Amino acid sequence: MSDFNTEHENQPLNRTLLNEAGLDPKEPVDLNNCEKEPIHIPGLIQPHGVLLAVTQDTAPRIVQASLNTGKLLGTAAESLLGTPMADLVGPEQLKMLLERSVNAKETADLQYIVITIKVADQPEDFFCIIHESEGLMIVELEPASIDQSDSSNDFDWIRTFFGRLKHTANRLEASQAAAEQVKEMLGYDRVMIYEFDEQWNGKVIAEAKEEGLEPFLGHHYPASDIPKQARELYLRNWLRTIVDVNYLPVPITPVLQPLTGKPLNLSLSILRSVSPLHIEYLQNMGVGATTTISLINNNKLWGLITCHHYSPKYVPHRIRNLCNFLGAFFSSELYQRQQLDNYQTELELRTKAMRIVDIFTGNVSSSRVIEQLGDEEQTLLGMMEASGAAVCYQDKLMLFGVAPSQEQVRELAGWLAGKSKDYTYCTSRLSLEYESAKAYKNKASGVIYLALTPGHQNYMIWFRPEVVEIVDWAGDPAKAVIQENDGQRLSPRKSFEKWRQVVQSTSLPWREQHLNILPQLKSILRGQTENQLRQAEEQALQNARSLRHNEQRYLQLMDLSPVAFFMITDDVIAYCNNRAVELIGEEKGKSLIGQPFLNYVQESYRPALEQHFTDLSQNVTQFVSDQGQFVSSDGQPLDVSLSLASVIHGGRPSIMAVLNTGTGTEAKGEAYMDAANQMQSYLTTDSLTDLPNRQALVHELDQRWEDTLNTREPLLLLSIDIDDFHSYNAVHGLKGGDLCIQSVADVLNIISITHGTFVARFSGANFILTMAGASASQAEQLAESVRQGVSDLQIPRDRFEEEGVVTVSIGGLLKVPVPSDRPSDFIAKAEKALYEAKFAGKNQVVFY
């Protein structure tokens, strides 16, 4: 006998499923114990056939046999062991068997033929089914005499089955047609089609039955009914038959197969005895015979065709093969139908998603986005089959359908943003992951989250409620473990009355089609990101142009001034005017530009000057005046008056210095003061509009803040922004945009002088006006004066005056400051009011 080679094992089931040591008697009994039952190596078969294990060498011999060979073959098992297989079936039939392939990976590959064996000297026909198991050829024989069926119906059955499927409209109708056809072919009392969910619980989705039987359609079965190792067997053993549920199992002798020293692996055996637990389960249902057909696609078990008869019934191998074929065809057909249904559903969802995307990408106006979302509420909810939704856009939170409160949504959005990956997150068990969600699980047990901007300020959330799901189980899963006199053991349920289980804290699962449209919806995110980048680029361009304007002012001041000016970058002289050269002098062959500035400062004064430089670079101050001691290039001491300012030169932080020896005429002293004052004013005024700049506004607010805290007067803040200014820039160019800003600034300056207010250019096309002690009516009148004044300029938006005139939106805040407030809080609230004005349609005034 040759040694067994594991390479020829044909991928049998993993033997780790076998608990070879047995269950620990002290181990608590639960449904998981069932998964330890070694159902693929029971050492037993059903009695309606015999099993022989035969070597595969040059002279095949019988090395194992079922103990019922005496009854069915006329020779006791003990007498067959060790005998040549040719003695039983004859050389010609043995040759015919050996020519058949035994390399089956599942029952659909099994080979069968009809052979004749002499029993009590009388020839009898047997169905012979063969396959290989761990080096041995397994020969299973069933008496052909018990087959009473007529093969003439086979073609009609197939033709009818295909015809029925062709005329079904959907997946459930196709399942019903399959159940009815299989019932007709088998002649069983009941045929059910049963599908698994993600947790391996099953549901009957189609049923064909005899009249008078209790319907099982729609019943659910817990995953413990079909444990893990049984499901693995169903992947290989596509069809399983129990001829008589009340059969007496027949042992195989010897118990251990000679090649492996382990129980014979019967994974593909058609006669393999069934788990006693499953038998008891069927007996409790009153079932007499069963056939089970696996429904498999992409090597995944998705369901079963389960057939019940209420008395013993034999199904010949020919019809079993036919059912196997139809089961395989039905698995493929149903998968294709499911794919088509999913495709059509996804097309519908994608159409809805595109309508939502178009709202965001097709509108410049935020208020128009919000308005259209309200019109498309059903589309927004329908594309995710959601009961509620929330959309936060430009700091405006909108709720649709049944949703948590705004405060709850904002808090939830923060948590979801932290959990999200690639800007998305979904769950069907929110309250089990996020404690705060328990308060509103009836509205939001399931969520899908999508960020609309990189910083998650804008987002969409869809909600599904808790499904207080009523599931009709066939019996109570809690009764699967029962207590008997000899202690605990695992047993099937004793009762199959309907049992209702309430599944809490869970929503209906989000289907793949819903998740598949998220990438499409992310085009909103891409659009918003591009818009933010565009705005950032425009702002950066405005800032750069403002810096260039300032730099031009500084250079012009330096070149025209009669006093010495230096521009110092990284402690090195980057630029100086002619008067500076005259003051310091140039060493022979050397220019002042590129020389360290401290080279011309006496050592005693260097520490003080270095401290001034540090304060300026760290924004401790922006302007410094002092008296210091310098030295000329030829070593002569110089007592000078100097003023220093923090500026930007060549795009880099620099220091502008004006020096005067103070030893000339009084006119030179006045020139120095004028230059210093001019330099200081440049630090606090906007180069384009000549209005105070942002730094000046901050300083002004700080001063007014202290005053209003003491006087308890209200402080007014107006945030004023030119509407759609980036579009105006695109049409008229940067110079046209500059002229527009200057025109609006002129209006604001006149109004500021008239009403005694302070106005500054805050950034880009945005201005802030502030006033202390204004009443509510004064504040409203002032804001309206600004709005109307800009509108009265009649600056055309386009070159053809077809799109109206330039307008501004205004957000206002009028409030008495309290110690817990900060000036920055006032600015932020005024800007929020400005956003509200934009949402309201622009050219509006909104007060917070």
PDB file of C-alpha atoms in Angstrom, residues 588-813:
ATOM      1  CA  LYS A 588      36.926 102.123  -1.143  1.00  0.00           C
ATOM      2  CA  GLY A 589      35.745  99.540  -3.642  1.00  0.00           C
ATOM      3  CA  LYS A 590      32.742  98.578  -1.480  1.00  0.00           C
ATOM      4  CA  SER A 591      29.063  99.382  -1.650  1.00  0.00           C
ATOM      5  CA  LEU A 592      26.912  99.729   1.463  1.00  0.00           C
ATOM      6  CA  ILE A 593      24.391  97.267  -0.021  1.00  0.00           C
ATOM      7  CA  GLY A 594      25.185  93.790   1.187  1.00  0.00           C
ATOM      8  CA  GLN A 595      27.081  94.991   4.270  1.00  0.00           C
ATOM      9  CA  PRO A 596      25.959  94.117   7.830  1.00  0.00           C
ATOM     10  CA  PHE A 597      24.139  97.149   9.238  1.00  0.00           C
ATOM     11  CA  LEU A 598      25.729  96.668  12.667  1.00  0.00           C
ATOM     12  CA  ASN A 599      29.158  97.336  11.118  1.00  0.00           C
ATOM     13  CA  TYR A 600      28.175 101.024  11.254  1.00  0.00           C
ATOM     14  CA  VAL A 601      26.927 100.988  14.844  1.00  0.00           C
ATOM     15  CA  GLN A 602      29.212 101.703  17.794  1.00  0.00           C
ATOM     16  CA  GLU A 603      29.652  98.657  20.001  1.00  0.00           C
ATOM     17  CA  SER A 604      28.177 100.412  23.026  1.00  0.00           C
ATOM     18  CA  TYR A 605      24.890 100.946  21.180  1.00  0.00           C
ATOM     19  CA  ARG A 606      24.675  97.546  19.449  1.00  0.00           C
ATOM     20  CA  PRO A 607      22.802  95.719  22.294  1.00  0.00           C
ATOM     21  CA  ALA A 608      20.075  98.364  22.356  1.00  0.00           C
ATOM     22  CA  LEU A 609      19.713  98.307  18.582  1.00  0.00           C
ATOM     23  CA  GLU A 610      19.640  94.493  18.497  1.00  0.00           C
ATOM     24  CA  GLN A 611      16.793  94.548  21.051  1.00  0.00           C
ATOM     25  CA  HIS A 612      14.876  96.993  18.845  1.00  0.00           C
ATOM     26  CA  PHE A 613      15.357  94.617  15.900  1.00  0.00           C
ATOM     27  CA  THR A 614      14.052  91.681  17.991  1.00  0.00           C
ATOM     28  CA  ASP A 615      10.967  93.595  19.141  1.00  0.00           C
ATOM     29  CA  LEU A 616      10.163  94.596  15.583  1.00  0.00           C
ATOM     30  CA  SER A 617      10.659  91.079  14.159  1.00  0.00           C
ATOM     31  CA  GLN A 618       8.443  89.558  16.874  1.00  0.00           C
ATOM     32  CA  ASN A 619       5.711  92.187  16.343  1.00  0.00           C
ATOM     33  CA  VAL A 620       6.134  93.487  19.887  1.00  0.00           C
ATOM     34  CA  THR A 621       6.043  96.880  18.220  1.00  0.00           C
ATOM     35  CA  GLN A 622       5.908  98.135  14.653  1.00  0.00           C
ATOM     36  CA  PHE A 623       7.675 101.457  15.083  1.00  0.00           C
ATOM     37  CA  VAL A 624      10.590 102.605  17.253  1.00  0.00           C
ATOM     38  CA  SER A 625      12.309 106.012  17.653  1.00  0.00           C
ATOM     39  CA  ASP A 626      15.619 106.401  19.514  1.00  0.00           C
ATOM     40  CA  GLN A 627      18.980 108.229  19.806  1.00  0.00           C
ATOM     41  CA  GLY A 628      22.089 106.205  19.034  1.00  0.00           C
ATOM     42  CA  GLN A 629      25.768 106.217  18.273  1.00  0.00           C
ATOM     43  CA  PHE A 630      26.919 105.137  14.820  1.00  0.00           C
ATOM     44  CA  VAL A 631      30.267 105.222  13.049  1.00  0.00           C
ATOM     45  CA  SER A 632      31.062 106.210   9.485  1.00  0.00           C
ATOM     46  CA  SER A 633      32.951 104.018   7.065  1.00  0.00           C
ATOM     47  CA  ASP A 634      36.131 105.961   7.841  1.00  0.00           C
ATOM     48  CA  GLY A 635      35.677 105.458  11.599  1.00  0.00           C
ATOM     49  CA  GLN A 636      34.221 108.833  12.554  1.00  0.00           C
ATOM     50  CA  PRO A 637      31.610 108.735  15.396  1.00  0.00           C
ATOM     51  CA  LEU A 638      28.049 109.817  14.543  1.00  0.00           C
ATOM     52  CA  ASP A 639      25.334 110.813  17.022  1.00  0.00           C
ATOM     53  CA  VAL A 640      22.033 110.238  15.216  1.00  0.00           C
ATOM     54  CA  SER A 641      18.301 110.265  15.677  1.00  0.00           C
ATOM     55  CA  LEU A 642      16.735 107.137  14.180  1.00  0.00           C
ATOM     56  CA  SER A 643      13.306 105.681  13.541  1.00  0.00           C
ATOM     57  CA  LEU A 644      12.734 101.999  12.733  1.00  0.00           C
ATOM     58  CA  ALA A 645       9.665 100.312  11.205  1.00  0.00           C
ATOM     59  CA  SER A 646       8.778  96.666  10.539  1.00  0.00           C
ATOM     60  CA  VAL A 647       7.957  96.245   6.821  1.00  0.00           C
ATOM     61  CA  ILE A 648       8.006  93.683   4.019  1.00  0.00           C
ATOM     62  CA  HIS A 649      10.653  94.110   1.319  1.00  0.00           C
ATOM     63  CA  GLY A 650      11.049  91.691  -1.556  1.00  0.00           C
ATOM     64  CA  GLY A 651       8.504  89.439   0.077  1.00  0.00           C
ATOM     65  CA  ARG A 652      10.629  89.082   3.244  1.00  0.00           C
ATOM     66  CA  PRO A 653      10.330  90.631   6.714  1.00  0.00           C
ATOM     67  CA  SER A 654      12.604  93.647   6.836  1.00  0.00           C
ATOM     68  CA  ILE A 655      13.330  96.802   8.840  1.00  0.00           C
ATOM     69  CA  MET A 656      13.167 100.267   7.381  1.00  0.00           C
ATOM     70  CA  ALA A 657      15.427 102.808   9.130  1.00  0.00           C
ATOM     71  CA  VAL A 658      15.571 106.610   8.798  1.00  0.00           C
ATOM     72  CA  LEU A 659      18.657 108.351  10.287  1.00  0.00           C
ATOM     73  CA  ASN A 660      19.471 111.988  10.922  1.00  0.00           C
ATOM     74  CA  THR A 661      22.664 113.418  12.544  1.00  0.00           C
ATOM     75  CA  GLY A 662      20.726 116.340  13.955  1.00  0.00           C
ATOM     76  CA  THR A 663      23.702 118.640  13.385  1.00  0.00           C
ATOM     77  CA  GLY A 664      22.498 120.387  10.218  1.00  0.00           C
ATOM     78  CA  THR A 665      19.974 123.137   9.681  1.00  0.00           C
ATOM     79  CA  GLU A 666      16.544 123.065  11.252  1.00  0.00           C
ATOM     80  CA  ALA A 667      15.083 122.255   7.819  1.00  0.00           C
ATOM     81  CA  LYS A 668      16.956 118.935   7.929  1.00  0.00           C
ATOM     82  CA  GLY A 669      15.432 118.248  11.339  1.00  0.00           C
ATOM     83  CA  GLU A 670      11.954 118.917   9.986  1.00  0.00           C
ATOM     84  CA  ALA A 671      12.662 116.701   6.980  1.00  0.00           C
ATOM     85  CA  TYR A 672      13.618 113.861   9.314  1.00  0.00           C
ATOM     86  CA  MET A 673      10.420 114.257  11.335  1.00  0.00           C
ATOM     87  CA  ASP A 674       8.311 114.370   8.197  1.00  0.00           C
ATOM     88  CA  ALA A 675       9.978 111.206   6.856  1.00  0.00           C
ATOM     89  CA  ALA A 676       9.550 109.397  10.176  1.00  0.00           C
ATOM     90  CA  ASN A 677       5.911 110.408  10.449  1.00  0.00           C
ATOM     91  CA  GLN A 678       5.268 109.389   6.851  1.00  0.00           C
ATOM     92  CA  MET A 679       6.908 106.027   7.463  1.00  0.00           C
ATOM     93  CA  GLN A 680       4.827 105.495  10.585  1.00  0.00           C
ATOM     94  CA  SER A 681       1.604 106.389   8.781  1.00  0.00           C
ATOM     95  CA  TYR A 682       2.361 103.827   6.092  1.00  0.00           C
ATOM     96  CA  LEU A 683       2.281 101.126   8.766  1.00  0.00           C
ATOM     97  CA  THR A 684      -1.316 101.915   9.664  1.00  0.00           C
ATOM     98  CA  THR A 685      -2.893 102.841   6.331  1.00  0.00           C
ATOM     99  CA  ASP A 686      -3.947 100.720   3.376  1.00  0.00           C
ATOM    100  CA  SER A 687      -1.856 101.490   0.312  1.00  0.00           C
ATOM    101  CA  LEU A 688      -4.745 101.132  -2.156  1.00  0.00           C
ATOM    102  CA  THR A 689      -7.494 103.051  -0.353  1.00  0.00           C
ATOM    103  CA  ASP A 690      -5.586 105.224   2.145  1.00  0.00           C
ATOM    104  CA  LEU A 691      -8.037 103.959   4.764  1.00  0.00           C
ATOM    105  CA  PRO A 692      -6.723 102.600   8.068  1.00  0.00           C
ATOM    106  CA  ASN A 693      -5.585  99.015   7.637  1.00  0.00           C
ATOM    107  CA  ARG A 694      -6.212  95.905   9.707  1.00  0.00           C
ATOM    108  CA  GLN A 695      -3.495  96.713  12.237  1.00  0.00           C
ATOM    109  CA  ALA A 696      -4.947 100.168  12.767  1.00  0.00           C
ATOM    110  CA  LEU A 697      -8.410  98.635  13.256  1.00  0.00           C
ATOM    111  CA  VAL A 698      -7.124  96.274  15.933  1.00  0.00           C
ATOM    112  CA  HIS A 699      -5.466  99.183  17.734  1.00  0.00           C
ATOM    113  CA  GLU A 700      -8.624 101.300  17.450  1.00  0.00           C
ATOM    114  CA  LEU A 701     -10.832  98.483  18.760  1.00  0.00           C
ATOM    115  CA  ASP A 702      -8.547  97.901  21.713  1.00  0.00           C
ATOM    116  CA  GLN A 703      -8.848 101.557  22.687  1.00  0.00           C
ATOM    117  CA  ARG A 704     -12.611 101.719  22.205  1.00  0.00           C
ATOM    118  CA  TRP A 705     -13.017  98.434  24.031  1.00  0.00           C
ATOM    119  CA  GLU A 706     -11.637  99.784  27.260  1.00  0.00           C
ATOM    120  CA  ASP A 707     -13.749 102.931  26.942  1.00  0.00           C
ATOM    121  CA  THR A 708     -17.017 101.045  26.339  1.00  0.00           C
ATOM    122  CA  LEU A 709     -16.321  98.622  29.188  1.00  0.00           C
ATOM    123  CA  ASN A 710     -16.069 101.628  31.485  1.00  0.00           C
ATOM    124  CA  THR A 711     -18.940 103.684  30.042  1.00  0.00           C
ATOM    125  CA  ARG A 712     -21.252 100.678  29.374  1.00  0.00           C
ATOM    126  CA  GLU A 713     -22.027 102.115  25.963  1.00  0.00           C
ATOM    127  CA  PRO A 714     -22.942  99.796  23.078  1.00  0.00           C
ATOM    128  CA  LEU A 715     -20.287  99.173  20.465  1.00  0.00           C
ATOM    129  CA  LEU A 716     -21.317  98.930  16.808  1.00  0.00           C
ATOM    130  CA  LEU A 717     -19.433  96.815  14.301  1.00  0.00           C
ATOM    131  CA  LEU A 718     -20.369  96.583  10.614  1.00  0.00           C
ATOM    132  CA  SER A 719     -18.670  93.993   8.390  1.00  0.00           C
ATOM    133  CA  ILE A 720     -19.038  95.228   4.788  1.00  0.00           C
ATOM    134  CA  ASP A 721     -18.172  93.018   1.801  1.00  0.00           C
ATOM    135  CA  ILE A 722     -18.421  93.710  -1.940  1.00  0.00           C
ATOM    136  CA  ASP A 723     -20.740  91.040  -3.402  1.00  0.00           C
ATOM    137  CA  ASP A 724     -19.212  88.502  -5.835  1.00  0.00           C
ATOM    138  CA  PHE A 725     -15.991  90.479  -6.016  1.00  0.00           C
ATOM    139  CA  HIS A 726     -13.975  87.572  -7.412  1.00  0.00           C
ATOM    140  CA  SER A 727     -16.389  87.472 -10.379  1.00  0.00           C
ATOM    141  CA  TYR A 728     -15.961  91.231 -10.835  1.00  0.00           C
ATOM    142  CA  ASN A 729     -12.190  90.776 -10.855  1.00  0.00           C
ATOM    143  CA  ALA A 730     -12.498  88.048 -13.489  1.00  0.00           C
ATOM    144  CA  VAL A 731     -14.463  90.371 -15.774  1.00  0.00           C
ATOM    145  CA  HIS A 732     -12.638  93.684 -15.227  1.00  0.00           C
ATOM    146  CA  GLY A 733      -9.159  92.500 -14.314  1.00  0.00           C
ATOM    147  CA  LEU A 734      -7.100  93.371 -11.265  1.00  0.00           C
ATOM    148  CA  LYS A 735      -6.823  97.058 -12.101  1.00  0.00           C
ATOM    149  CA  GLY A 736     -10.577  97.265 -12.564  1.00  0.00           C
ATOM    150  CA  GLY A 737     -10.985  95.513  -9.234  1.00  0.00           C
ATOM    151  CA  ASP A 738      -8.666  98.041  -7.585  1.00  0.00           C
ATOM    152  CA  LEU A 739     -10.750 100.923  -8.943  1.00  0.00           C
ATOM    153  CA  CYS A 740     -13.914  99.282  -7.615  1.00  0.00           C
ATOM    154  CA  ILE A 741     -12.400  98.881  -4.128  1.00  0.00           C
ATOM    155  CA  GLN A 742     -11.196 102.489  -4.177  1.00  0.00           C
ATOM    156  CA  SER A 743     -14.655 103.739  -5.154  1.00  0.00           C
ATOM    157  CA  VAL A 744     -16.339 101.809  -2.352  1.00  0.00           C
ATOM    158  CA  ALA A 745     -13.631 103.022   0.069  1.00  0.00           C
ATOM    159  CA  ASP A 746     -14.369 106.635  -0.922  1.00  0.00           C
ATOM    160  CA  VAL A 747     -18.051 106.164  -0.053  1.00  0.00           C
ATOM    161  CA  LEU A 748     -17.137 104.608   3.292  1.00  0.00           C
ATOM    162  CA  ASN A 749     -14.659 107.390   4.056  1.00  0.00           C
ATOM    163  CA  ILE A 750     -17.268 110.117   3.396  1.00  0.00           C
ATOM    164  CA  ILE A 751     -19.852 108.313   5.563  1.00  0.00           C
ATOM    165  CA  SER A 752     -17.257 107.788   8.291  1.00  0.00           C
ATOM    166  CA  ILE A 753     -16.382 111.497   8.379  1.00  0.00           C
ATOM    167  CA  THR A 754     -20.059 112.491   8.320  1.00  0.00           C
ATOM    168  CA  HIS A 755     -21.081 110.204  11.187  1.00  0.00           C
ATOM    169  CA  GLY A 756     -17.876 110.282  13.206  1.00  0.00           C
ATOM    170  CA  THR A 757     -17.096 106.574  12.785  1.00  0.00           C
ATOM    171  CA  PHE A 758     -13.890 104.647  12.207  1.00  0.00           C
ATOM    172  CA  VAL A 759     -13.628 102.564   9.029  1.00  0.00           C
ATOM    173  CA  ALA A 760     -10.790 100.315   7.895  1.00  0.00           C
ATOM    174  CA  ARG A 761     -10.017  97.978   5.022  1.00  0.00           C
ATOM    175  CA  PHE A 762     -10.004  94.599   6.748  1.00  0.00           C
ATOM    176  CA  SER A 763      -8.995  92.351   3.847  1.00  0.00           C
ATOM    177  CA  GLY A 764      -9.529  92.089   0.088  1.00  0.00           C
ATOM    178  CA  ALA A 765     -13.007  93.489  -0.630  1.00  0.00           C
ATOM    179  CA  ASN A 766     -14.008  93.525   3.035  1.00  0.00           C
ATOM    180  CA  PHE A 767     -14.220  96.610   5.284  1.00  0.00           C
ATOM    181  CA  ILE A 768     -15.121  97.073   8.929  1.00  0.00           C
ATOM    182  CA  LEU A 769     -16.780 100.142  10.384  1.00  0.00           C
ATOM    183  CA  THR A 770     -17.004 100.719  14.124  1.00  0.00           C
ATOM    184  CA  MET A 771     -18.715 103.287  16.308  1.00  0.00           C
ATOM    185  CA  ALA A 772     -19.249 103.635  20.045  1.00  0.00           C
ATOM    186  CA  GLY A 773     -22.509 104.768  21.636  1.00  0.00           C
ATOM    187  CA  ALA A 774     -24.814 104.200  18.658  1.00  0.00           C
ATOM    188  CA  SER A 775     -28.490 103.420  19.211  1.00  0.00           C
ATOM    189  CA  ALA A 776     -30.252 100.592  17.343  1.00  0.00           C
ATOM    190  CA  SER A 777     -31.951 103.028  14.957  1.00  0.00           C
ATOM    191  CA  GLN A 778     -28.677 104.850  14.312  1.00  0.00           C
ATOM    192  CA  ALA A 779     -26.948 101.550  13.606  1.00  0.00           C
ATOM    193  CA  GLU A 780     -29.619 100.515  11.097  1.00  0.00           C
ATOM    194  CA  GLN A 781     -29.578 103.939   9.397  1.00  0.00           C
ATOM    195  CA  LEU A 782     -25.788 103.903   9.178  1.00  0.00           C
ATOM    196  CA  ALA A 783     -25.749 100.413   7.643  1.00  0.00           C
ATOM    197  CA  GLU A 784     -28.469 101.376   5.163  1.00  0.00           C
ATOM    198  CA  SER A 785     -26.509 104.522   4.232  1.00  0.00           C
ATOM    199  CA  VAL A 786     -23.503 102.380   3.406  1.00  0.00           C
ATOM    200  CA  ARG A 787     -25.553  99.869   1.383  1.00  0.00           C
ATOM    201  CA  GLN A 788     -27.401 102.575  -0.521  1.00  0.00           C
ATOM    202  CA  GLY A 789     -24.295 104.708  -1.017  1.00  0.00           C
ATOM    203  CA  VAL A 790     -22.452 101.874  -2.771  1.00  0.00           C
ATOM    204  CA  SER A 791     -25.507 101.021  -4.872  1.00  0.00           C
ATOM    205  CA  ASP A 792     -25.790 104.682  -5.903  1.00  0.00           C
ATOM    206  CA  LEU A 793     -22.286 104.537  -7.388  1.00  0.00           C
ATOM    207  CA  GLN A 794     -23.865 102.525 -10.242  1.00  0.00           C
ATOM    208  CA  ILE A 795     -20.651 100.614 -10.935  1.00  0.00           C
ATOM    209  CA  PRO A 796     -21.655  98.109 -13.671  1.00  0.00           C
ATOM    210  CA  ARG A 797     -20.948  94.469 -12.887  1.00  0.00           C
ATOM    211  CA  ASP A 798     -20.096  93.528 -16.459  1.00  0.00           C
ATOM    212  CA  ARG A 799     -18.794  95.432 -19.441  1.00  0.00           C
ATOM    213  CA  PHE A 800     -22.246  95.609 -21.030  1.00  0.00           C
ATOM    214  CA  GLU A 801     -24.172  96.713 -17.925  1.00  0.00           C
ATOM    215  CA  GLU A 802     -26.470  93.682 -18.223  1.00  0.00           C
ATOM    216  CA  GLU A 803     -25.933  92.153 -14.806  1.00  0.00           C
ATOM    217  CA  GLY A 804     -26.742  95.120 -12.616  1.00  0.00           C
ATOM    218  CA  VAL A 805     -24.416  97.165 -10.445  1.00  0.00           C
ATOM    219  CA  VAL A 806     -21.892  96.470  -7.708  1.00  0.00           C
ATOM    220  CA  THR A 807     -23.483  96.028  -4.264  1.00  0.00           C
ATOM    221  CA  VAL A 808     -22.353  95.218  -0.754  1.00  0.00           C
ATOM    222  CA  SER A 809     -23.699  92.881   1.916  1.00  0.00           C
ATOM    223  CA  ILE A 810     -23.468  94.037   5.517  1.00  0.00           C
ATOM    224  CA  GLY A 811     -23.434  92.091   8.772  1.00  0.00           C
ATOM    225  CA  GLY A 812     -23.846  94.104  11.948  1.00  0.00           C
ATOM    226  CA  LEU A 813     -23.431  93.646  15.673  1.00  0.00           C
TER     227      LEU A 813
END
